[in-house]
mmCIF file of C-alpha atoms and ligand atoms in Angstrom:
data_model
loop_
_atom_site.group_PDB
_atom_site.id
_atom_site.type_symbol
_atom_site.label_atom_id
_atom_site.label_comp_id
_atom_site.label_asym_id
_atom_site.label_seq_id
_atom_site.Cartn_x
_atom_site.Cartn_y
_atom_site.Cartn_z
ATOM 1 C CA MET V 1 107.379 16.190 246.323
ATOM 2 C CA ALA V 2 108.670 12.963 246.514
ATOM 3 C CA SER V 3 108.177 12.702 250.157
ATOM 4 C CA SER V 4 110.805 10.471 251.405
ATOM 5 C CA THR V 5 113.526 12.848 249.606
ATOM 6 C CA TYR V 6 111.720 15.527 251.217
ATOM 7 C CA PHE V 7 111.688 13.785 254.644
ATOM 8 C CA MET V 8 115.280 13.035 254.585
ATOM 9 C CA PHE V 9 115.822 16.497 253.325
ATOM 10 C CA LYS V 10 114.288 18.089 256.384
ATOM 11 C CA LEU V 11 115.824 15.590 258.813
ATOM 12 C CA CYS V 12 119.216 17.075 257.537
ATOM 13 C CA PHE V 13 117.741 20.155 257.930
ATOM 14 C CA THR V 14 117.005 19.903 261.502
ATOM 15 C CA ILE V 15 120.421 18.106 261.974
ATOM 16 C CA PHE V 16 122.309 21.096 260.690
ATOM 17 C CA LEU V 17 119.943 23.398 262.615
ATOM 18 C CA LEU V 18 121.156 21.562 265.916
ATOM 19 C CA ILE V 19 124.811 21.516 265.081
ATOM 20 C CA HIS V 20 124.909 25.468 263.898
ATOM 21 C CA TYR V 21 122.191 27.193 266.534
ATOM 22 C CA GLY V 22 122.170 24.534 269.481
ATOM 23 C CA HIS V 23 124.816 26.115 271.452
ATOM 24 C CA GLN V 24 124.392 29.903 270.890
ATOM 25 C CA VAL V 25 123.442 31.368 274.036
ATOM 26 C CA TYR V 26 120.687 34.047 274.467
ATOM 27 C CA ALA V 27 120.522 35.575 277.684
ATOM 28 C CA GLN V 28 119.560 33.197 280.639
ATOM 29 C CA LEU V 29 117.285 31.255 278.493
ATOM 30 C CA SER V 30 118.506 27.874 277.780
ATOM 31 C CA PRO V 31 116.668 25.141 275.289
ATOM 32 C CA ASP V 32 116.698 22.582 278.354
ATOM 33 C CA PHE V 33 115.667 24.661 280.977
ATOM 34 C CA TYR V 34 112.473 21.752 281.449
ATOM 35 C CA SER V 35 114.407 18.445 280.830
ATOM 36 C CA THR V 36 114.485 17.268 284.663
ATOM 37 C CA SER V 37 111.733 19.398 285.830
ATOM 38 C CA CYS V 38 109.107 18.890 283.384
ATOM 39 C CA PRO V 39 110.418 16.361 280.719
ATOM 40 C CA LYS V 40 106.850 15.618 279.027
ATOM 41 C CA ALA V 41 106.457 19.131 278.571
ATOM 42 C CA PRO V 42 107.474 19.600 275.311
ATOM 43 C CA PHE V 43 105.635 16.713 273.828
ATOM 44 C CA ILE V 44 102.342 17.649 276.158
ATOM 45 C CA ILE V 45 102.298 20.824 274.090
ATOM 46 C CA LYS V 46 103.314 19.525 270.830
ATOM 47 C CA SER V 47 100.190 16.537 270.923
ATOM 48 C CA ILE V 48 97.858 19.312 271.613
ATOM 49 C CA VAL V 49 99.063 21.700 268.837
ATOM 50 C CA ILE V 50 98.798 18.949 266.516
ATOM 51 C CA SER V 51 95.334 18.259 267.523
ATOM 52 C CA ALA V 52 94.043 21.769 267.267
ATOM 53 C CA VAL V 53 95.293 22.654 264.204
ATOM 54 C CA ALA V 54 93.973 19.210 262.754
ATOM 55 C CA THR V 55 90.848 20.577 263.992
ATOM 56 C CA GLU V 56 91.159 23.845 262.229
ATOM 57 C CA LEU V 57 93.998 24.678 259.982
ATOM 58 C CA ARG V 58 93.907 28.452 261.248
ATOM 59 C CA MET V 59 94.611 27.801 264.640
ATOM 60 C CA GLY V 60 98.389 26.827 263.691
ATOM 61 C CA ALA V 61 98.696 30.992 262.386
ATOM 62 C CA SER V 62 96.732 32.196 265.367
ATOM 63 C CA LEU V 63 98.708 30.419 267.785
ATOM 64 C CA LEU V 64 102.197 31.340 266.144
ATOM 65 C CA ARG V 65 100.870 34.899 266.297
ATOM 66 C CA LEU V 66 100.263 35.000 270.388
ATOM 67 C CA HIS V 67 104.025 35.021 271.064
ATOM 68 C CA PHE V 68 104.668 38.196 268.708
ATOM 69 C CA HIS V 69 102.116 39.485 270.423
ATOM 70 C CA ASP V 70 103.202 38.416 273.862
ATOM 71 C CA CYS V 71 107.116 40.175 273.404
ATOM 72 C CA PHE V 72 106.329 42.876 271.496
ATOM 73 C CA VAL V 73 104.411 43.926 274.500
ATOM 74 C CA ASN V 74 107.007 44.865 277.277
ATOM 75 C CA GLY V 75 108.917 41.444 276.425
ATOM 76 C CA CYS V 76 108.068 37.787 276.647
ATOM 77 C CA ASP V 77 106.762 37.707 279.891
ATOM 78 C CA GLY V 78 102.798 36.128 279.316
ATOM 79 C CA SER V 79 101.358 39.528 280.039
ATOM 80 C CA LEU V 80 99.367 38.766 276.819
ATOM 81 C CA LEU V 81 97.474 36.188 278.366
ATOM 82 C CA LEU V 82 95.871 38.329 281.475
ATOM 83 C CA ASP V 83 92.363 38.720 281.820
ATOM 84 C CA SER V 84 91.295 42.003 283.255
ATOM 85 C CA THR V 85 91.771 42.940 286.807
ATOM 86 C CA ALA V 86 90.898 46.008 289.011
ATOM 87 C CA ASN V 87 93.999 46.988 288.499
ATOM 88 C CA PHE V 88 94.483 46.689 284.686
ATOM 89 C CA THR V 89 92.884 46.322 281.638
ATOM 90 C CA SER V 90 93.863 42.917 279.513
ATOM 91 C CA GLU V 91 96.292 43.046 276.480
ATOM 92 C CA LYS V 92 93.638 41.670 274.920
ATOM 93 C CA LEU V 93 91.316 44.258 274.674
ATOM 94 C CA ALA V 94 93.985 46.384 272.867
ATOM 95 C CA LYS V 95 93.115 47.363 269.732
ATOM 96 C CA PRO V 96 95.347 45.506 267.711
ATOM 97 C CA ASN V 97 94.028 42.501 269.717
ATOM 98 C CA LEU V 98 90.523 42.709 270.158
ATOM 99 C CA ASN V 99 88.244 40.699 267.670
ATOM 100 C CA SER V 100 91.593 39.485 266.143
ATOM 101 C CA LEU V 101 93.485 37.413 268.477
ATOM 102 C CA ARG V 102 92.705 33.442 269.017
ATOM 103 C CA GLY V 103 93.784 30.200 270.626
ATOM 104 C CA PHE V 104 93.354 31.147 274.141
ATOM 105 C CA GLU V 105 91.298 28.093 274.864
ATOM 106 C CA VAL V 106 94.311 26.100 273.275
ATOM 107 C CA VAL V 107 96.804 27.949 275.452
ATOM 108 C CA ASP V 108 94.593 27.082 278.259
ATOM 109 C CA LYS V 109 94.064 23.560 277.537
ATOM 110 C CA ILE V 110 97.899 22.915 277.597
ATOM 111 C CA LYS V 111 98.610 24.769 280.443
ATOM 112 C CA SER V 112 95.716 22.759 282.628
ATOM 113 C CA GLU V 113 97.502 19.548 281.496
ATOM 114 C CA LEU V 114 100.956 20.908 282.291
ATOM 115 C CA GLU V 115 99.602 21.818 285.797
ATOM 116 C CA ARG V 116 98.401 18.225 286.072
ATOM 117 C CA VAL V 117 101.787 16.528 285.126
ATOM 118 C CA CYS V 118 104.098 19.062 286.781
ATOM 119 C CA PRO V 119 102.551 21.824 288.756
ATOM 120 C CA GLY V 120 103.859 25.223 289.054
ATOM 121 C CA VAL V 121 107.220 24.372 286.840
ATOM 122 C CA VAL V 122 106.058 25.539 282.778
ATOM 123 C CA SER V 123 105.445 29.273 282.350
ATOM 124 C CA CYS V 124 102.601 30.723 280.138
ATOM 125 C CA ALA V 125 105.214 32.687 278.355
ATOM 126 C CA ASP V 126 107.281 29.773 277.536
ATOM 127 C CA ILE V 127 104.145 27.997 276.399
ATOM 128 C CA LEU V 128 103.756 30.562 274.174
ATOM 129 C CA ALA V 129 107.321 30.308 272.868
ATOM 130 C CA ILE V 130 106.989 26.165 271.990
ATOM 131 C CA VAL V 131 103.743 26.780 270.838
ATOM 132 C CA ALA V 132 105.041 29.298 268.017
ATOM 133 C CA ARG V 133 107.532 26.741 266.725
ATOM 134 C CA ASP V 134 104.861 23.517 266.698
ATOM 135 C CA ALA V 135 102.410 25.485 265.027
ATOM 136 C CA THR V 136 105.076 26.823 262.279
ATOM 137 C CA VAL V 137 106.294 22.901 262.155
ATOM 138 C CA VAL V 138 102.445 21.348 261.614
ATOM 139 C CA LEU V 139 101.972 23.357 258.708
ATOM 140 C CA GLY V 140 104.966 22.867 256.955
ATOM 141 C CA GLY V 141 107.709 25.263 258.540
ATOM 142 C CA ALA V 142 111.489 24.245 259.447
ATOM 143 C CA PRO V 143 111.675 23.577 263.363
ATOM 144 C CA TRP V 144 114.304 25.998 265.315
ATOM 145 C CA ILE V 145 115.954 25.524 268.839
ATOM 146 C CA VAL V 146 113.311 26.931 271.807
ATOM 147 C CA TYR V 147 115.265 28.852 274.219
ATOM 148 C CA LEU V 148 113.401 28.153 277.938
ATOM 149 C CA GLY V 149 113.152 30.091 281.617
ATOM 150 C CA ARG V 150 111.032 32.798 281.207
ATOM 151 C CA ARG V 151 108.826 33.429 283.720
ATOM 152 C CA ASP V 152 105.087 35.324 283.823
ATOM 153 C CA SER V 153 104.200 39.004 284.809
ATOM 154 C CA THR V 154 101.791 39.739 287.515
ATOM 155 C CA THR V 155 100.514 42.653 285.139
ATOM 156 C CA ALA V 156 99.554 43.543 281.872
ATOM 157 C CA SER V 157 99.471 47.116 279.833
ATOM 158 C CA ALA V 158 96.640 47.357 277.015
ATOM 159 C CA SER V 159 98.349 51.021 276.083
ATOM 160 C CA ALA V 160 101.649 49.532 275.943
ATOM 161 C CA ALA V 161 100.254 46.901 273.262
ATOM 162 C CA ASP V 162 98.338 49.910 271.730
ATOM 163 C CA VAL V 163 101.670 51.564 271.140
ATOM 164 C CA GLN V 164 104.388 48.993 270.674
ATOM 165 C CA LEU V 165 102.585 46.828 268.417
ATOM 166 C CA PRO V 166 103.082 47.612 264.522
ATOM 167 C CA SER V 167 100.492 48.656 262.391
ATOM 168 C CA PRO V 168 99.386 47.365 259.285
ATOM 169 C CA PHE V 169 99.016 50.964 257.813
ATOM 170 C CA SER V 170 102.585 51.738 258.356
ATOM 171 C CA ASN V 171 105.732 52.434 255.883
ATOM 172 C CA LEU V 172 109.064 50.753 255.510
ATOM 173 C CA SER V 173 110.634 53.308 258.098
ATOM 174 C CA THR V 174 108.136 52.998 260.581
ATOM 175 C CA LEU V 175 108.109 49.355 260.241
ATOM 176 C CA ILE V 176 112.032 49.350 260.585
ATOM 177 C CA SER V 177 112.119 51.291 263.822
ATOM 178 C CA ASP V 178 109.219 49.725 265.352
ATOM 179 C CA PHE V 179 111.312 46.492 265.268
ATOM 180 C CA LYS V 180 114.777 48.576 266.102
ATOM 181 C CA ASN V 181 112.949 49.438 269.491
ATOM 182 C CA LYS V 182 112.346 45.919 270.186
ATOM 183 C CA GLY V 183 116.197 45.321 269.097
ATOM 184 C CA LEU V 184 115.464 43.539 266.009
ATOM 185 C CA THR V 185 117.064 44.434 262.321
ATOM 186 C CA PRO V 186 115.526 44.794 259.274
ATOM 187 C CA LYS V 187 116.262 41.412 258.183
ATOM 188 C CA ASP V 188 114.460 40.002 260.973
ATOM 189 C CA LEU V 189 111.430 42.160 260.010
ATOM 190 C CA VAL V 190 111.421 40.792 256.697
ATOM 191 C CA ALA V 191 111.847 37.245 257.954
ATOM 192 C CA LEU V 192 109.429 37.060 260.599
ATOM 193 C CA SER V 193 106.821 39.296 258.337
ATOM 194 C CA GLY V 194 107.095 35.586 256.529
ATOM 195 C CA SER V 195 104.694 34.381 259.139
ATOM 196 C CA HIS V 196 101.800 35.933 256.948
ATOM 197 C CA THR V 197 102.610 32.874 254.351
ATOM 198 C CA ILE V 198 99.638 31.694 256.903
ATOM 199 C CA GLY V 199 96.456 32.835 258.320
ATOM 200 C CA MET V 200 93.591 35.698 257.684
ATOM 201 C CA THR V 201 92.969 38.961 258.065
ATOM 202 C CA ARG V 202 89.636 41.076 258.438
ATOM 203 C CA CYS V 203 88.345 43.246 256.004
ATOM 204 C CA THR V 204 88.495 46.323 258.312
ATOM 205 C CA VAL V 205 92.215 45.806 258.380
ATOM 206 C CA TYR V 206 92.829 45.924 254.749
ATOM 207 C CA ARG V 207 90.289 48.098 253.119
ATOM 208 C CA SER V 208 91.939 50.901 252.675
ATOM 209 C CA ARG V 209 94.937 49.057 250.553
ATOM 210 C CA ILE V 210 92.664 47.503 248.069
ATOM 211 C CA TYR V 211 90.529 50.718 247.537
ATOM 212 C CA ASN V 212 93.397 53.414 248.118
ATOM 213 C CA ASP V 213 96.768 51.858 247.422
ATOM 214 C CA THR V 214 98.255 51.960 244.167
ATOM 215 C CA ASN V 215 101.336 49.450 244.608
ATOM 216 C CA ILE V 216 98.508 46.607 244.232
ATOM 217 C CA ASN V 217 97.658 44.006 241.641
ATOM 218 C CA LYS V 218 94.604 45.180 240.123
ATOM 219 C CA GLY V 219 92.816 41.742 239.370
ATOM 220 C CA TYR V 220 93.902 40.664 243.092
ATOM 221 C CA ALA V 221 92.564 44.229 244.508
ATOM 222 C CA ALA V 222 89.260 43.416 242.227
ATOM 223 C CA SER V 223 88.851 40.044 243.953
ATOM 224 C CA LEU V 224 89.424 41.122 247.372
ATOM 225 C CA LYS V 225 86.503 44.025 246.830
ATOM 226 C CA LYS V 226 84.106 41.256 246.587
ATOM 227 C CA ILE V 227 84.327 40.015 249.817
ATOM 228 C CA CYS V 228 85.053 43.413 251.234
ATOM 229 C CA PRO V 229 83.121 46.299 250.444
ATOM 230 C CA ILE V 230 83.426 49.575 250.691
ATOM 231 C CA SER V 231 81.797 49.802 253.682
ATOM 232 C CA GLY V 232 79.961 47.268 256.336
ATOM 233 C CA ASP V 233 81.154 43.344 256.508
ATOM 234 C CA ASP V 234 84.197 44.566 258.742
ATOM 235 C CA SER V 235 85.112 41.301 260.018
ATOM 236 C CA ASN V 236 84.879 39.465 256.585
ATOM 237 C CA LEU V 237 88.076 37.375 256.429
ATOM 238 C CA ALA V 238 90.754 36.883 253.151
ATOM 239 C CA PRO V 239 93.992 34.951 253.680
ATOM 240 C CA LEU V 240 97.133 36.673 254.050
ATOM 241 C CA ASP V 241 99.043 34.747 251.866
ATOM 242 C CA THR V 242 96.625 34.325 248.669
ATOM 243 C CA THR V 243 98.251 31.372 246.998
ATOM 244 C CA THR V 244 99.099 28.716 249.582
ATOM 245 C CA PRO V 245 97.186 30.033 252.921
ATOM 246 C CA ASN V 246 97.540 26.797 254.975
ATOM 247 C CA ILE V 247 101.051 26.159 254.036
ATOM 248 C CA PHE V 248 104.304 27.907 255.947
ATOM 249 C CA ASP V 249 106.134 27.961 252.761
ATOM 250 C CA SER V 250 108.040 31.527 251.057
ATOM 251 C CA ALA V 251 104.704 31.932 248.748
ATOM 252 C CA TYR V 252 104.194 35.179 250.451
ATOM 253 C CA TYR V 253 107.392 36.647 249.010
ATOM 254 C CA THR V 254 106.302 35.658 245.623
ATOM 255 C CA ASN V 255 103.163 37.499 246.398
ATOM 256 C CA LEU V 256 104.732 40.701 247.423
ATOM 257 C CA LEU V 257 106.726 40.433 243.658
ATOM 258 C CA ASN V 258 103.297 40.135 242.302
ATOM 259 C CA PHE V 259 102.149 43.269 244.339
ATOM 260 C CA LYS V 260 99.831 40.998 246.248
ATOM 261 C CA GLY V 261 100.481 41.409 249.703
ATOM 262 C CA ILE V 262 97.479 42.195 251.442
ATOM 263 C CA LEU V 263 98.559 44.510 254.040
ATOM 264 C CA HIS V 264 100.083 47.723 253.550
ATOM 265 C CA SER V 265 102.797 46.908 255.819
ATOM 266 C CA ASP V 266 103.222 43.610 253.885
ATOM 267 C CA GLN V 267 103.517 45.552 250.366
ATOM 268 C CA ALA V 268 105.840 47.753 252.282
ATOM 269 C CA LEU V 269 108.542 45.384 252.321
ATOM 270 C CA PHE V 270 108.822 45.068 248.426
ATOM 271 C CA ASN V 271 108.596 47.943 245.778
ATOM 272 C CA GLY V 272 110.351 46.617 242.952
ATOM 273 C CA GLY V 273 113.470 48.686 243.439
ATOM 274 C CA ASN V 274 116.821 47.155 244.415
ATOM 275 C CA GLY V 275 117.175 48.172 247.696
ATOM 276 C CA LEU V 276 118.588 45.754 250.614
ATOM 277 C CA ILE V 277 114.880 45.031 252.079
ATOM 278 C CA ASP V 278 113.196 44.230 247.680
ATOM 279 C CA TYR V 279 116.736 42.179 247.586
ATOM 280 C CA GLN V 280 116.120 39.602 250.609
ATOM 281 C CA VAL V 281 112.254 39.314 249.671
ATOM 282 C CA LYS V 282 113.540 38.124 246.109
ATOM 283 C CA ALA V 283 116.425 36.082 247.593
ATOM 284 C CA TYR V 284 113.495 34.067 249.873
ATOM 285 C CA THR V 285 111.396 33.589 246.641
ATOM 286 C CA ALA V 286 114.414 31.887 245.201
ATOM 287 C CA ASN V 287 115.340 30.342 247.649
ATOM 288 C CA SER V 288 112.399 28.856 250.582
ATOM 289 C CA LEU V 289 114.956 27.359 252.758
ATOM 290 C CA SER V 290 116.706 30.585 253.430
ATOM 291 C CA PHE V 291 113.769 32.190 254.638
ATOM 292 C CA LEU V 292 112.931 29.134 256.813
ATOM 293 C CA LYS V 293 116.276 28.946 258.279
ATOM 294 C CA ASP V 294 116.238 32.855 258.987
ATOM 295 C CA PHE V 295 112.877 32.634 260.241
ATOM 296 C CA GLY V 296 113.758 30.401 263.175
ATOM 297 C CA ASP V 297 116.786 32.300 263.612
ATOM 298 C CA SER V 298 114.968 35.539 264.166
ATOM 299 C CA MET V 299 112.154 33.566 266.124
ATOM 300 C CA ILE V 300 114.878 33.210 268.720
ATOM 301 C CA ARG V 301 115.942 36.762 268.512
ATOM 302 C CA MET V 302 112.173 37.661 269.256
ATOM 303 C CA GLY V 303 111.844 35.034 271.737
ATOM 304 C CA ASN V 304 114.693 36.430 273.676
ATOM 305 C CA ILE V 305 112.928 40.033 274.014
ATOM 306 C CA SER V 306 113.311 41.052 277.848
ATOM 307 C CA PRO V 307 112.502 37.659 279.829
ATOM 308 C CA LEU V 308 111.856 38.349 283.237
ATOM 309 C CA THR V 309 114.171 35.565 284.750
ATOM 310 C CA GLY V 310 115.725 34.086 288.159
ATOM 311 C CA SER V 311 113.331 35.054 290.901
ATOM 312 C CA ASN V 312 111.898 37.962 288.403
ATOM 313 C CA GLY V 313 107.934 37.237 287.727
ATOM 314 C CA GLU V 314 106.189 34.291 288.602
ATOM 315 C CA ILE V 315 105.418 30.668 287.040
ATOM 316 C CA ARG V 316 101.222 31.113 286.893
ATOM 317 C CA SER V 317 99.337 28.149 287.728
ATOM 318 C CA ASN V 318 96.584 30.003 285.434
ATOM 319 C CA CYS V 319 97.734 31.615 282.041
ATOM 320 C CA ARG V 320 94.723 34.264 282.659
ATOM 321 C CA LYS V 321 95.592 35.569 286.316
ATOM 322 C CA ALA V 322 98.220 36.298 288.575
ATOM 323 C CA ASN V 323 98.770 33.547 291.354
HETATM 324 C C1 HEM I 401 105.716 43.527 261.037
HETATM 325 C C2 HEM I 401 104.684 43.944 261.415
HETATM 326 C C3 HEM I 401 103.270 43.310 261.423
HETATM 327 C C4 HEM I 401 102.202 43.622 261.399
HETATM 328 C C5 HEM I 401 102.104 44.942 261.120
HETATM 329 C C6 HEM I 401 101.331 42.672 261.506
HETATM 330 C C7 HEM I 401 100.054 42.963 261.416
HETATM 331 C C8 HEM I 401 98.716 41.731 261.129
HETATM 332 C C9 HEM I 401 97.216 42.050 261.068
HETATM 333 C C10 HEM I 401 96.797 43.256 260.831
HETATM 334 C C11 HEM I 401 96.956 40.715 261.230
HETATM 335 C C12 HEM I 401 95.532 40.202 260.942
HETATM 336 C C13 HEM I 401 94.380 40.790 262.047
HETATM 337 C C14 HEM I 401 93.136 41.158 262.029
HETATM 338 O O1 HEM I 401 92.907 41.021 260.578
HETATM 339 O O2 HEM I 401 92.705 40.728 262.819
HETATM 340 C C15 HEM I 401 98.190 39.707 261.105
HETATM 341 C C16 HEM I 401 97.991 38.399 261.204
HETATM 342 C C17 HEM I 401 99.026 37.656 261.468
HETATM 343 N N1 HEM I 401 100.265 37.985 261.935
HETATM 344 FE FE1 HEM I 401 100.771 39.348 261.766
HETATM 345 N N2 HEM I 401 101.554 41.662 261.748
HETATM 346 C C18 HEM I 401 103.024 41.906 261.773
HETATM 347 C C19 HEM I 401 103.907 40.884 262.174
HETATM 348 C C20 HEM I 401 103.965 39.230 262.089
HETATM 349 C C21 HEM I 401 105.068 38.329 262.975
HETATM 350 C C22 HEM I 401 105.899 39.275 263.481
HETATM 351 C C23 HEM I 401 104.315 37.248 263.164
HETATM 352 C C24 HEM I 401 104.795 36.153 263.844
HETATM 353 C C25 HEM I 401 106.067 35.927 264.298
HETATM 354 C C26 HEM I 401 103.046 37.798 262.642
HETATM 355 C C27 HEM I 401 102.010 36.678 262.957
HETATM 356 C C28 HEM I 401 100.654 36.920 262.483
HETATM 357 C C29 HEM I 401 99.853 35.579 261.853
HETATM 358 C C30 HEM I 401 100.098 34.181 261.712
HETATM 359 C C31 HEM I 401 98.886 36.073 261.507
HETATM 360 C C32 HEM I 401 97.244 35.445 261.135
HETATM 361 C C33 HEM I 401 96.683 34.799 262.455
HETATM 362 C C34 HEM I 401 95.470 34.199 262.351
HETATM 363 O O3 HEM I 401 94.858 33.871 261.116
HETATM 364 O O4 HEM I 401 94.417 33.970 263.342
HETATM 365 N N3 HEM I 401 102.498 38.865 262.416
HETATM 366 N N4 HEM I 401 99.064 40.377 261.370
HETATM 367 C C1 NAG I 402 95.350 45.248 293.039
HETATM 368 O O1 NAG I 402 96.740 45.786 293.113
HETATM 369 C C2 NAG I 402 96.886 46.045 294.871
HETATM 370 C C3 NAG I 402 97.818 46.507 295.172
HETATM 371 O O2 NAG I 402 99.004 46.047 294.462
HETATM 372 C C4 NAG I 402 97.058 44.727 295.180
HETATM 373 O O3 NAG I 402 96.986 44.508 296.378
HETATM 374 C C5 NAG I 402 95.712 43.847 294.463
HETATM 375 O O4 NAG I 402 95.836 42.475 295.317
HETATM 376 C C6 NAG I 402 95.739 44.121 293.437
HETATM 377 N N1 NAG I 402 93.958 43.495 292.584
HETATM 378 C C7 NAG I 402 94.022 42.421 291.980
HETATM 379 C C8 NAG I 402 92.568 41.884 291.712
HETATM 380 O O5 NAG I 402 94.672 41.939 291.560
HETATM 381 C C1 NAG I 403 106.427 56.804 257.312
HETATM 382 O O1 NAG I 403 105.385 57.035 257.955
HETATM 383 C C2 NAG I 403 105.653 58.062 259.053
HETATM 384 C C3 NAG I 403 104.903 57.942 259.931
HETATM 385 O O2 NAG I 403 103.334 58.357 259.335
HETATM 386 C C4 NAG I 403 105.747 59.280 258.593
HETATM 387 O O3 NAG I 403 106.160 60.558 259.740
HETATM 388 C C5 NAG I 403 107.022 59.513 257.500
HETATM 389 O O4 NAG I 403 107.412 60.302 256.913
HETATM 390 C C6 NAG I 403 106.952 58.064 256.238
HETATM 391 N N1 NAG I 403 108.161 58.088 255.798
HETATM 392 C C7 NAG I 403 108.153 57.793 254.230
HETATM 393 C C8 NAG I 403 109.165 57.540 253.931
HETATM 394 O O5 NAG I 403 107.055 58.159 253.520
HETATM 395 C C1 NAG I 404 91.104 56.518 250.685
HETATM 396 O O1 NAG I 404 91.421 57.377 250.984
HETATM 397 C C2 NAG I 404 90.675 58.938 251.436
HETATM 398 C C3 NAG I 404 91.525 59.992 251.552
HETATM 399 O O2 NAG I 404 92.439 59.746 252.105
HETATM 400 C C4 NAG I 404 89.991 58.708 252.263
HETATM 401 O O3 NAG I 404 89.058 59.416 252.845
HETATM 402 C C5 NAG I 404 89.178 56.918 252.256
HETATM 403 O O4 NAG I 404 88.171 57.096 253.543
HETATM 404 C C6 NAG I 404 89.848 55.995 251.851
HETATM 405 N N1 NAG I 404 88.922 55.294 251.502
HETATM 406 C C7 NAG I 404 88.976 53.946 252.274
HETATM 407 C C8 NAG I 404 88.321 52.750 251.594
HETATM 408 O O5 NAG I 404 90.179 53.639 252.880
#
């Protein structure tokens, strides 16, 4: 792609987003929440994300995922980041998170730098929201406006994480209701699943799909069986997007059209029919800009799930423990 044309295009697109979405009001959150209290925050966060992703491309995916796993469990309140205490078990130990989530050290690094520059101001929940946007953009996605002003919880719930996070073994109707329970639509489900255009997954998660599912491309399943035997090697990794694993593009949806979704829950979004969900998947393959725009929209909606605001919660000084 001619890079200057691409750059101009992206710039216009960003301006378009600012004009059309800059004034939407989401609960008590606002884009300029820290503009006087910690004006450097966005730059500090972005530079640490950029260097973390430069060190390891996969880190972009790992960082994006944290905001999702925070928001879906009792709201976007930073509860995900708390380590276990005598009073609760950390969400990091919940089944969908254990040996799976990554990037906590990057969040710690951001938090300690922010505490140095403006102590007690920027919440851990908001750090995750900004990091998710920056990580997406670094890997080629389109920016969105991040609404801010979330406060941090003082507690966490591993059992809520087990129940509230969607499972990769679920069918479409279960996924739709998991999202509905969080105030999100089937359209949000399809757009947000597009985050699986980056990152990796473990054999233990995709094994049953490659050995037992029938709606999978045979050559694709065969190649995955080489790295994921019927037993053992549970932690062997495969890319979620077999085409462009480190680029935030719409290849994920093209893979679904070819029955190359790696998770059962990915392929559940496309069955070759003419339903509304199939239609949206096809639309995103034909128009990747509509995906990038919808993705940002849906991230804003996801980021608005039950935030703590006002005098609720606190601003943690260490994301791993309540003050
Ligand atoms: C629709 C329901 C979803 C299910 C069932 C699901 C499930 C999963 C699973 C099982 C993995 C691999 C974990 C492992 O093997 O250790 C994964 C990875 C990932 N998920 Fe999802 N996910 C969903 C939605 C989302 C959403 C909404 C986002 C972000 C907005 C997201 C972002 C990611 C990313 C970026 C990775 C790769 C992480 C890495 O490489 O470290 N997922 N997801
Ligand atoms: C556990 O909860 C009790 C009662 O709310 C509180 O006094 C105590 O400080 C908590 N312990 C820890 C380790 O957070
Ligand atoms: C989807 O999965 C749920 C839970 O396992 C099950 O009750 C339901 O019948 C399934 N729906 C379809 C359409 O297969
Ligand atoms: C495939 O399905 C069968 C029958 O449900 C089950 O016993 C077996 O463990 C599954 N295999 C894998 C690799 O998940």
